Short mmCIF file of C-alpha atoms in Angstrom, two decimals:
data_model
loop_
_atom_site.label_atom_id
_atom_site.label_comp_id
_atom_site.label_asym_id
_atom_site.label_seq_id
_atom_site.Cartn_x
_atom_site.Cartn_y
_atom_site.Cartn_z
CA MET A 29 -15.29 -2.02 10.26
CA ALA A 30 -18.53 -0.19 11.17
CA GLU A 31 -16.95 0.58 14.58
CA ALA A 32 -13.84 1.96 12.88
CA VAL A 33 -16.09 4.44 11.07
CA GLU A 34 -17.48 5.63 14.40
CA LYS A 35 -13.94 6.09 15.72
CA GLY A 36 -13.09 8.17 12.64
CA LEU A 37 -10.42 5.75 11.38
CA VAL A 38 -12.40 4.76 8.31
CA ASN A 39 -14.40 6.95 5.95
CA PRO A 40 -18.01 5.68 5.52
CA THR A 41 -17.35 5.04 1.82
CA GLY A 42 -14.55 2.73 3.02
CA LEU A 43 -17.29 0.33 4.10
CA ILE A 44 -18.50 0.08 0.50
CA SER A 45 -15.04 -0.80 -0.76
CA HIS A 46 -14.69 -3.28 2.09
CA GLY A 47 -17.90 -4.94 0.91
CA ARG A 48 -16.60 -5.12 -2.66
CA GLY A 49 -13.57 -6.94 -1.32
CA GLU A 50 -15.71 -9.31 0.73
CA ALA A 51 -17.52 -10.41 -2.42
CA PHE A 52 -14.23 -11.50 -3.99
CA ASP A 53 -13.09 -13.20 -0.79
CA TYR A 54 -16.34 -15.14 -0.89
CA LEU A 55 -15.61 -16.15 -4.50
CA MET A 56 -12.19 -17.40 -3.37
CA GLY A 57 -13.75 -19.54 -0.67
CA GLU A 58 -12.16 -17.30 1.97
CA LYS A 59 -8.74 -18.89 1.65
CA SER A 60 -5.38 -18.14 0.00
CA LEU A 61 -5.45 -19.77 -3.43
CA GLU A 62 -2.35 -21.02 -5.26
CA PRO A 63 -1.95 -17.83 -7.35
CA SER A 64 -2.28 -15.74 -4.18
CA LEU A 65 0.53 -17.72 -2.58
CA ARG A 66 2.76 -17.37 -5.65
CA ALA A 67 2.30 -13.58 -5.57
CA GLU A 68 2.95 -13.50 -1.83
CA ARG A 69 6.20 -15.42 -2.27
CA ALA A 70 7.33 -13.03 -5.04
CA ALA A 71 6.41 -10.09 -2.78
CA ALA A 72 8.59 -11.53 -0.01
CA ALA A 73 11.51 -11.83 -2.45
CA PHE A 74 11.12 -8.25 -3.70
CA LEU A 75 10.96 -6.97 -0.12
CA LEU A 76 14.12 -8.88 0.85
CA ARG A 77 15.95 -7.37 -2.15
CA ALA A 78 14.69 -3.81 -1.52
CA LYS A 79 17.03 -0.96 -0.52
CA ASN A 80 14.28 1.26 0.91
CA PRO A 81 11.02 -0.67 1.29
CA VAL A 82 7.85 0.98 2.59
CA VAL A 83 4.56 -0.40 3.88
CA CYS A 84 1.81 2.08 3.05
CA VAL A 85 -1.18 2.19 5.44
CA ASN A 86 -4.59 3.79 4.92
CA GLY A 87 -7.72 3.87 7.09
CA ASN A 88 -9.26 0.61 5.91
CA ALA A 89 -5.96 -1.25 6.21
CA ALA A 90 -5.31 0.08 9.74
CA ALA A 91 -8.83 -0.83 10.86
CA LEU A 92 -8.58 -4.33 9.40
CA ASP A 93 -5.25 -5.37 10.90
CA ALA A 94 -2.85 -2.77 12.25
CA LYS A 95 -0.83 -5.38 14.16
CA ASN A 96 0.18 -7.40 11.12
CA LEU A 97 0.96 -4.28 9.06
CA LEU A 98 3.34 -3.11 11.80
CA GLU A 99 4.72 -6.64 12.15
CA LEU A 100 5.50 -6.72 8.42
CA GLY A 101 7.36 -3.42 8.85
CA ARG A 102 9.48 -4.92 11.64
CA THR A 103 10.02 -8.23 9.80
CA VAL A 104 11.33 -6.90 6.48
CA PRO A 105 12.35 -4.36 8.02
CA ALA A 106 10.47 -1.60 6.15
CA LYS A 107 9.32 1.90 6.98
CA VAL A 108 5.60 2.38 7.63
CA GLU A 109 3.88 5.45 6.18
CA VAL A 110 0.26 6.52 6.54
CA ASN A 111 -1.26 7.77 3.31
CA ILE A 112 -5.01 8.22 2.96
CA PHE A 113 -7.46 9.01 0.21
CA HIS A 114 -9.76 11.39 2.10
CA ARG A 115 -6.99 13.32 3.81
CA THR A 116 -7.61 15.61 6.76
CA GLU A 117 -4.93 16.46 9.30
CA GLU A 118 -7.26 15.23 12.02
CA ARG A 119 -7.72 11.79 10.49
CA MET A 120 -3.96 11.52 9.74
CA GLU A 121 -3.21 12.21 13.42
CA LEU A 122 -5.92 9.78 14.51
CA LEU A 123 -4.51 7.00 12.32
CA ILE A 124 -0.87 7.56 13.28
CA SER A 125 -1.77 7.70 16.98
CA TYR A 126 -3.77 4.53 16.55
CA LEU A 127 -0.79 2.74 14.96
CA GLU A 128 1.45 4.01 17.77
CA SER A 129 -1.00 2.70 20.35
CA GLU A 130 -0.74 -0.67 18.59
CA GLY A 131 3.05 -0.64 19.04
CA GLY A 132 4.16 1.24 15.91
CA LYS A 133 7.33 3.36 16.08
CA ASP A 134 8.61 6.07 13.69
CA ILE A 135 5.41 6.02 11.66
CA LEU A 136 5.82 8.39 8.71
CA GLY A 137 3.17 10.69 7.26
CA ARG A 138 2.61 13.48 9.80
CA ASP A 139 4.86 15.94 7.98
CA PRO A 140 4.70 15.39 4.24
CA ASP A 141 7.52 17.10 2.30
CA ALA A 142 7.00 15.60 -1.17
CA ARG A 143 4.29 14.83 -3.70
CA ILE A 144 3.62 11.79 -5.85
CA PRO A 145 3.80 13.18 -9.41
CA GLY A 146 0.66 12.92 -11.52
CA LEU A 147 -1.82 13.02 -8.65
CA THR A 148 -3.96 16.01 -7.88
CA SER A 149 -5.40 16.75 -4.42
CA ASP A 150 -3.97 15.93 -1.04
CA ARG A 151 -3.62 12.24 -1.70
CA ALA A 152 -0.40 13.12 -3.56
CA LEU A 153 1.21 14.18 -0.26
CA CYS A 154 3.92 11.91 1.09
CA THR A 155 7.32 11.99 2.79
CA LYS A 156 10.58 12.13 0.87
CA GLU A 157 12.34 9.54 3.04
CA GLY A 158 9.37 7.15 2.80
CA ILE A 159 7.04 6.78 -0.16
CA PHE A 160 8.84 9.27 -2.40
CA ASP A 161 12.29 7.66 -2.19
CA CYS A 162 11.30 4.02 -1.71
CA ASP A 163 12.11 1.35 -4.29
CA VAL A 164 9.57 -1.28 -3.20
CA ILE A 165 6.18 -0.41 -1.70
CA VAL A 166 3.40 -2.55 -0.27
CA VAL A 167 -0.01 -0.96 -0.88
CA PRO A 168 -2.88 -2.77 0.78
CA ILE A 169 -6.33 -1.73 -0.49
CA GLU A 170 -4.94 1.08 -2.64
CA ASP A 171 -6.89 3.23 -5.07
CA GLY A 172 -6.09 2.75 -8.74
CA ASP A 173 -4.82 6.26 -9.44
CA ARG A 174 -2.20 6.10 -6.74
CA ALA A 175 -1.10 2.58 -7.65
CA GLU A 176 -0.65 3.75 -11.23
CA ALA A 177 1.25 6.87 -10.17
CA LEU A 178 3.62 4.82 -8.01
CA VAL A 179 4.33 2.41 -10.87
CA ALA A 180 4.99 5.43 -13.12
CA MET A 181 7.64 6.54 -10.58
CA GLY A 182 9.46 3.28 -11.33
CA LYS A 183 8.72 1.58 -8.03
CA VAL A 184 8.01 -2.08 -7.49
CA VAL A 185 4.39 -1.88 -6.34
CA ILE A 186 3.06 -4.83 -4.34
CA SER A 187 -0.72 -4.51 -4.09
CA ILE A 188 -2.99 -6.40 -1.73
CA ASP A 189 -6.48 -6.18 -3.21
CA LEU A 190 -9.08 -8.94 -3.25
CA ASN A 191 -10.31 -7.96 -6.72
CA PRO A 192 -7.87 -9.34 -9.30
CA LEU A 193 -9.46 -7.08 -11.94
CA SER A 194 -9.30 -3.80 -10.03
CA ARG A 195 -7.25 -1.05 -11.61
CA THR A 196 -4.79 -1.39 -8.72
CA SER A 197 -4.36 -5.12 -9.42
CA LYS A 198 -4.00 -4.47 -13.13
CA LYS A 199 -1.31 -1.83 -12.61
CA ALA A 200 0.76 -3.34 -9.80
CA THR A 201 4.09 -5.14 -10.28
CA VAL A 202 3.00 -7.92 -7.92
CA SER A 203 -0.79 -8.16 -7.54
CA ILE A 204 -1.78 -10.13 -4.48
CA SER A 205 -5.46 -11.07 -4.55
CA ASP A 206 -6.06 -12.23 -1.04
CA GLU A 207 -7.62 -11.07 2.19
CA MET A 208 -5.19 -8.64 3.84
CA THR A 209 -4.45 -10.51 7.06
CA ARG A 210 -3.86 -13.77 5.22
CA ALA A 211 -1.66 -11.96 2.69
CA LEU A 212 0.48 -10.26 5.36
CA GLU A 213 0.95 -13.46 7.34
CA ASN A 214 1.89 -15.40 4.19
CA ILE A 215 4.39 -12.74 3.09
CA MET A 216 6.05 -12.83 6.52
CA ARG A 217 6.22 -16.62 6.43
CA PHE A 218 7.84 -16.51 2.97
CA ILE A 219 10.28 -13.85 4.17
CA GLY A 220 11.32 -16.28 6.92
CA GLU A 221 11.77 -19.08 4.40
CA LEU A 222 13.67 -17.03 1.81
CA ARG A 223 15.90 -14.83 3.96
CA GLY A 224 19.57 -15.38 3.23
CA LYS A 225 18.90 -17.71 0.29
CA ASP A 226 20.05 -15.53 -2.59
CA ALA A 227 19.44 -18.00 -5.40
CA GLU A 228 15.90 -18.73 -4.25
CA ILE A 229 15.15 -15.02 -3.90
CA ASP A 230 16.44 -14.42 -7.43
CA SER A 231 14.34 -17.19 -8.94
CA ALA A 232 11.22 -16.19 -6.96
CA ILE A 233 11.51 -12.77 -8.63
CA ARG A 234 12.59 -14.01 -12.07
CA ASP A 235 9.99 -16.78 -12.38
CA PHE A 236 7.03 -14.66 -11.34
CA ASP A 237 4.73 -13.57 -14.19
CA ASN A 238 2.12 -11.20 -12.81
CA THR A 239 -0.18 -11.25 -15.86
CA ALA A 240 -0.23 -15.03 -16.03
CA ASN A 241 -0.77 -15.19 -12.30
CA ARG A 242 -3.77 -12.86 -12.43
CA ARG A 243 -5.22 -15.05 -15.16
CA SER A 244 -4.81 -18.17 -12.98
CA MET A 245 -6.63 -16.30 -10.25
CA ILE A 246 -9.61 -15.70 -12.53
CA ASP A 247 -9.62 -19.40 -13.46
CA CYS A 248 -9.68 -20.34 -9.78
CA ILE A 249 -12.57 -17.95 -9.10
CA CYS A 250 -14.59 -19.32 -12.03
CA ASP A 251 -13.98 -22.88 -10.87
CA SER A 252 -15.27 -21.96 -7.47
CA LEU A 253 -18.32 -20.17 -8.95
CA HIS A 254 -19.23 -23.23 -10.97
CA ARG A 255 -18.76 -25.52 -8.00
CA GLU A 256 -21.04 -23.33 -5.86
CA CYS A 257 -23.71 -23.14 -8.50
CA MET B 15 -25.53 5.56 0.10
CA ALA B 16 -23.12 7.15 2.59
CA GLU B 17 -25.56 10.09 2.85
CA ALA B 18 -28.44 7.70 3.52
CA VAL B 19 -26.48 6.40 6.54
CA GLU B 20 -26.22 9.94 7.88
CA LYS B 21 -29.97 10.43 7.45
CA GLY B 22 -30.57 7.19 9.39
CA LEU B 23 -32.21 5.39 6.46
CA VAL B 24 -29.41 2.87 6.09
CA ASN B 25 -27.52 1.00 8.78
CA PRO B 26 -23.70 1.43 8.42
CA THR B 27 -23.31 -2.30 7.78
CA GLY B 28 -25.68 -1.75 4.84
CA LEU B 29 -22.76 -0.02 3.11
CA ILE B 30 -20.73 -3.23 3.30
CA SER B 31 -23.51 -5.25 1.67
CA HIS B 32 -23.91 -2.51 -0.94
CA GLY B 33 -20.22 -2.90 -1.75
CA ARG B 34 -20.57 -6.67 -2.07
CA GLY B 35 -23.32 -6.04 -4.61
CA GLU B 36 -21.20 -3.52 -6.49
CA ALA B 37 -18.52 -6.16 -7.00
CA PHE B 38 -20.99 -8.41 -8.78
CA ASP B 39 -22.39 -5.55 -10.82
CA TYR B 40 -18.85 -4.88 -11.93
CA LEU B 41 -18.46 -8.55 -12.94
CA MET B 42 -21.63 -8.21 -15.02
CA GLY B 43 -20.25 -5.19 -16.83
CA GLU B 44 -22.90 -3.01 -15.14
CA LYS B 45 -25.67 -4.09 -17.48
CA SER B 46 -28.63 -6.48 -17.49
CA LEU B 47 -27.40 -9.78 -18.89
CA GLU B 48 -29.61 -12.24 -20.78
CA PRO B 49 -30.29 -14.42 -17.72
CA SER B 50 -31.20 -11.29 -15.72
CA LEU B 51 -33.74 -10.34 -18.38
CA ARG B 52 -35.22 -13.84 -18.43
CA ALA B 53 -35.72 -13.73 -14.66
CA GLU B 54 -37.20 -10.23 -14.88
CA ARG B 55 -39.71 -11.36 -17.49
CA ALA B 56 -40.73 -14.34 -15.34
CA ALA B 57 -41.08 -11.98 -12.37
CA ALA B 58 -43.40 -9.76 -14.38
CA ALA B 59 -45.55 -12.78 -15.28
CA PHE B 60 -45.76 -13.99 -11.66
CA LEU B 61 -46.72 -10.48 -10.52
CA LEU B 62 -49.48 -10.23 -13.15
CA ARG B 63 -50.89 -13.59 -12.01
CA ALA B 64 -50.70 -12.74 -8.29
CA LYS B 65 -53.82 -12.33 -6.14
CA ASN B 66 -52.09 -10.36 -3.39
CA PRO B 67 -48.63 -9.21 -4.50
CA VAL B 68 -46.31 -7.26 -2.18
CA VAL B 69 -43.16 -5.23 -2.80
CA CYS B 70 -40.98 -5.46 0.31
CA VAL B 71 -38.73 -2.45 1.02
CA ASN B 72 -35.79 -2.20 3.41
CA GLY B 73 -33.35 0.63 4.14
CA ASN B 74 -30.83 -0.12 1.41
CA ALA B 75 -33.56 -0.54 -1.20
CA ALA B 76 -35.29 2.72 -0.21
CA ALA B 77 -32.00 4.61 -0.30
CA LEU B 78 -31.07 3.20 -3.69
CA ASP B 79 -34.29 3.91 -5.56
CA ALA B 80 -37.50 4.65 -3.65
CA LYS B 81 -39.19 6.09 -6.74
CA ASN B 82 -38.97 2.92 -8.83
CA LEU B 83 -39.99 0.70 -5.91
CA LEU B 84 -43.14 2.79 -5.46
CA GLU B 85 -43.68 2.87 -9.22
CA LEU B 86 -43.56 -0.93 -9.34
CA GLY B 87 -46.21 -0.99 -6.59
CA ARG B 88 -48.46 1.27 -8.66
CA THR B 89 -47.77 -0.60 -11.93
CA VAL B 90 -48.57 -4.14 -10.82
CA PRO B 91 -50.51 -2.93 -8.66
CA ALA B 92 -48.97 -4.35 -5.47
CA LYS B 93 -48.91 -3.32 -1.82
CA VAL B 94 -45.67 -1.86 -0.51
CA GLU B 95 -44.46 -2.94 2.95
CA VAL B 96 -41.39 -1.78 4.83
CA ASN B 97 -39.52 -4.58 6.55
CA ILE B 98 -36.02 -4.08 7.89
CA PHE B 99 -33.29 -6.22 9.35
CA HIS B 100 -32.11 -3.88 12.11
CA ARG B 101 -35.59 -2.87 13.27
CA THR B 102 -36.23 0.10 15.52
CA GLU B 103 -39.54 1.95 15.61
CA GLU B 104 -37.66 5.14 14.84
CA ARG B 105 -36.05 3.80 11.70
CA MET B 106 -39.34 2.23 10.56
CA GLU B 107 -41.05 5.62 10.91
CA LEU B 108 -38.15 7.34 9.14
CA LEU B 109 -38.32 4.94 6.20
CA ILE B 110 -42.09 5.02 5.84
CA SER B 111 -42.12 8.83 6.03
CA TYR B 112 -39.38 8.91 3.45
CA LEU B 113 -41.39 6.71 1.07
CA GLU B 114 -44.44 8.92 1.67
CA SER B 115 -42.39 12.01 0.86
CA GLU B 116 -41.43 10.29 -2.40
CA GLY B 117 -45.11 9.88 -3.28
CA GLY B 118 -45.91 6.54 -1.59
CA LYS B 119 -49.45 5.96 -0.31
CA ASP B 120 -50.78 3.31 2.12
CA ILE B 121 -47.29 2.05 2.91
CA LEU B 122 -47.57 -0.96 5.24
CA GLY B 123 -45.30 -1.78 8.16
CA ARG B 124 -46.04 0.76 10.91
CA ASP B 125 -48.35 -1.55 12.83
CA PRO B 126 -47.22 -5.16 12.48
CA ASP B 127 -49.85 -7.71 13.52
CA ALA B 128 -48.24 -10.95 12.34
CA ARG B 129 -44.92 -12.77 12.36
CA ILE B 130 -43.06 -14.67 9.65
CA PRO B 131 -42.76 -18.19 11.10
CA GLY B 132 -39.25 -19.53 11.68
CA LEU B 133 -37.59 -16.17 12.26
CA THR B 134 -36.48 -14.98 15.64
CA SER B 135 -36.07 -11.32 16.57
CA ASP B 136 -37.97 -8.33 15.30
CA ARG B 137 -37.28 -8.96 11.65
CA ALA B 138 -40.11 -11.54 11.83
CA LEU B 139 -42.63 -8.72 12.34
CA CYS B 140 -44.94 -7.98 9.40
CA THR B 141 -48.55 -7.11 8.61
CA LYS B 142 -51.25 -9.73 8.04
CA GLU B 143 -52.73 -7.97 5.01
CA GLY B 144 -49.31 -7.50 3.41
CA ILE B 145 -46.34 -9.84 3.74
CA PHE B 146 -48.14 -12.46 5.83
CA ASP B 147 -51.05 -13.02 3.42
CA CYS B 148 -49.36 -12.27 0.09
CA ASP B 149 -48.88 -14.93 -2.56
CA VAL B 150 -46.09 -13.24 -4.55
CA ILE B 151 -43.44 -11.03 -2.95
CA VAL B 152 -40.62 -8.98 -4.42
CA VAL B 153 -37.65 -8.83 -2.04
CA PRO B 154 -34.87 -6.51 -3.20
CA ILE B 155 -31.59 -6.98 -1.30
CA GLU B 156 -33.11 -9.43 1.18
CA ASP B 157 -31.24 -11.38 3.82
CA GLY B 158 -31.03 -15.12 3.32
CA ASP B 159 -32.94 -16.15 6.45
CA ARG B 160 -35.98 -14.11 5.55
CA ALA B 161 -35.96 -15.20 1.92
CA GLU B 162 -35.85 -18.80 3.09
CA ALA B 163 -38.66 -18.26 5.64
CA LEU B 164 -40.88 -16.66 2.98
CA VAL B 165 -40.31 -19.57 0.59
CA ALA B 166 -41.15 -21.96 3.44
CA MET B 167 -44.51 -20.12 3.80
CA GLY B 168 -45.27 -21.21 0.23
CA LYS B 169 -44.90 -17.80 -1.37
CA VAL B 170 -43.46 -17.06 -4.79
CA VAL B 171 -40.34 -15.12 -3.77
CA ILE B 172 -38.83 -12.81 -6.40
CA SER B 173 -35.40 -11.73 -5.18
CA ILE B 174 -33.33 -8.88 -6.58
CA ASP B 175 -29.76 -9.53 -5.47
CA LEU B 176 -26.64 -8.92 -7.53
CA ASN B 177 -24.92 -12.01 -6.14
CA PRO B 178 -26.30 -15.08 -7.95
CA LEU B 179 -24.75 -17.30 -5.28
CA SER B 180 -26.12 -15.54 -2.20
CA ARG B 181 -28.38 -17.59 0.04
CA THR B 182 -31.27 -15.35 -1.01
CA SER B 183 -30.61 -16.06 -4.70
CA LYS B 184 -30.27 -19.78 -3.99
CA LYS B 185 -33.57 -19.93 -2.11
CA ALA B 186 -35.79 -17.62 -4.18
CA THR B 187 -38.39 -18.83 -6.69
CA VAL B 188 -37.21 -16.24 -9.22
CA SER B 189 -33.66 -15.00 -8.57
CA ILE B 190 -32.95 -11.77 -10.38
CA SER B 191 -29.23 -11.00 -10.42
CA ASP B 192 -29.19 -7.42 -11.55
CA GLU B 193 -28.72 -3.95 -10.17
CA MET B 194 -31.97 -2.93 -8.46
CA THR B 195 -32.93 0.07 -10.58
CA ARG B 196 -32.30 -1.80 -13.81
CA ALA B 197 -34.26 -4.80 -12.48
CA LEU B 198 -37.27 -2.70 -11.44
CA GLU B 199 -37.40 -0.85 -14.74
CA ASN B 200 -37.11 -4.08 -16.72
CA ILE B 201 -39.85 -5.78 -14.69
CA MET B 202 -42.17 -2.81 -15.32
CA ARG B 203 -41.40 -2.89 -19.02
CA PHE B 204 -42.18 -6.63 -19.17
CA ILE B 205 -45.40 -6.04 -17.22
CA GLY B 206 -46.40 -3.56 -19.92
CA GLU B 207 -45.58 -6.08 -22.65
CA LEU B 208 -47.30 -9.06 -21.02
CA ARG B 209 -50.42 -7.51 -19.49
CA GLY B 210 -53.59 -9.05 -20.88
CA LYS B 211 -51.73 -11.72 -22.86
CA ASP B 212 -52.68 -14.82 -20.89
CA ALA B 213 -50.89 -17.37 -23.05
CA GLU B 214 -47.62 -15.43 -22.94
CA ILE B 215 -47.88 -14.98 -19.19
CA ASP B 216 -48.46 -18.72 -18.75
CA SER B 217 -45.47 -19.66 -20.89
CA ALA B 218 -43.21 -17.05 -19.25
CA ILE B 219 -43.94 -18.79 -15.94
CA ARG B 220 -43.87 -22.37 -17.26
CA ASP B 221 -40.67 -22.04 -19.31
CA PHE B 222 -38.62 -20.38 -16.59
CA ASP B 223 -36.08 -22.64 -14.86
CA ASN B 224 -34.49 -20.75 -12.00
CA THR B 225 -31.63 -23.18 -11.38
CA ALA B 226 -30.61 -23.30 -15.03
CA ASN B 227 -30.92 -19.53 -15.21
CA ARG B 228 -28.62 -19.01 -12.23
CA ARG B 229 -26.11 -21.31 -13.89
CA SER B 230 -26.24 -19.22 -17.12
CA MET B 231 -25.61 -16.19 -14.97
CA ILE B 232 -22.39 -17.72 -13.62
CA ASP B 233 -21.31 -18.57 -17.16
CA CYS B 234 -21.87 -14.94 -18.21
CA ILE B 235 -19.87 -13.66 -15.25
CA CYS B 236 -16.96 -15.99 -15.98
CA ASP B 237 -16.97 -14.98 -19.64
CA SER B 238 -16.76 -11.36 -18.60
CA LEU B 239 -13.96 -12.11 -16.09
CA HIS B 240 -11.92 -13.83 -18.77
CA ARG B 241 -12.51 -11.01 -21.24
CA GLU B 242 -11.39 -8.43 -18.67
CA CYS B 243 -8.30 -10.37 -17.75
#
């Protein structure tokens, strides 16, 4: 991550948020817990049902694991759009070029022609065909304001955020608390298992209770804290 | 903190560890909990009893709150020594000059003439009159190896580390899990309350159980997680 700052992919403050995430990963024992897996399976089901799914990519996410983000886009299939908090045209170009060098095609975000309602500043900028018109969106390591604004637009928001109590996790439709690479690989595995099985997809969506699942996550973390103590 | 990286005071990876700390501060509700206060009172007692106390300062600590670190040195009184993980002569000079510009006098660390046994690399370097010969040492945001090596030297190690489960917290004699500025201000307040009261100082030391206190800390964190949920 420190190298990604030098390359300009990640804002220095991105290292602080990465550290916050690491603390929660540590509390989870650095593995996908049962509630994480349940959320990942629900995410797979929502993505398979989506009409216009989008995978949203920011600097931290790209630096952590561009390959799996792009692979998720190909697997669903979903569009991939770059959308960053500290937006400059230079960093947008740097990130999109980086994703292209990692094998990404038709990456959206260079020419924004829409705004996410309710957000001030340049982080509202997005493309109409991508984030603006999507019905299901995967937001790894998203800031709380944007997650909230996307939910307010009526989208199914699938967050990947290690902190189950972050504003993003609290606002999302499906809150995955897991390390990003593990989350992406699990979602793709569940997509493979669920594809074509309509009844299973339906029940994976219907039976998923995000609030109860976040609560189970907290229980798991507390169990692990007490074990460590 | 991001500015302190630009000035060269903090290593970029220091931002990641700062973020890890922030996550725990968030779990504590960003205030000093009862177990934090108990550890801070014990720390004050140990410092008042010390023959040669030292406040150890690294880049993250200096960037977070140089003034209160220096103030603690004057209050006890204790020597202040700079000791950093990623040691270069340039960064040592930068940090010591910075502390001097903030009002620090006789800051140790420029001319190391001893080594902490059991540590490889330059982070073993210290001064004989300071870290090497001290009996009580305050280590804010210390790495686990060094905390362990200092304990092995027979010193009373007072750690300030937001994560109650970090290796530093597990190894220290008095593990303060609190945000650094709050911890320093509380310790100074307790020093004011305890100074000259021998019986109270004795009982503050005798009645403090670090393992039980760390366990209370975990209980407090889990309570707060469940409340937030």
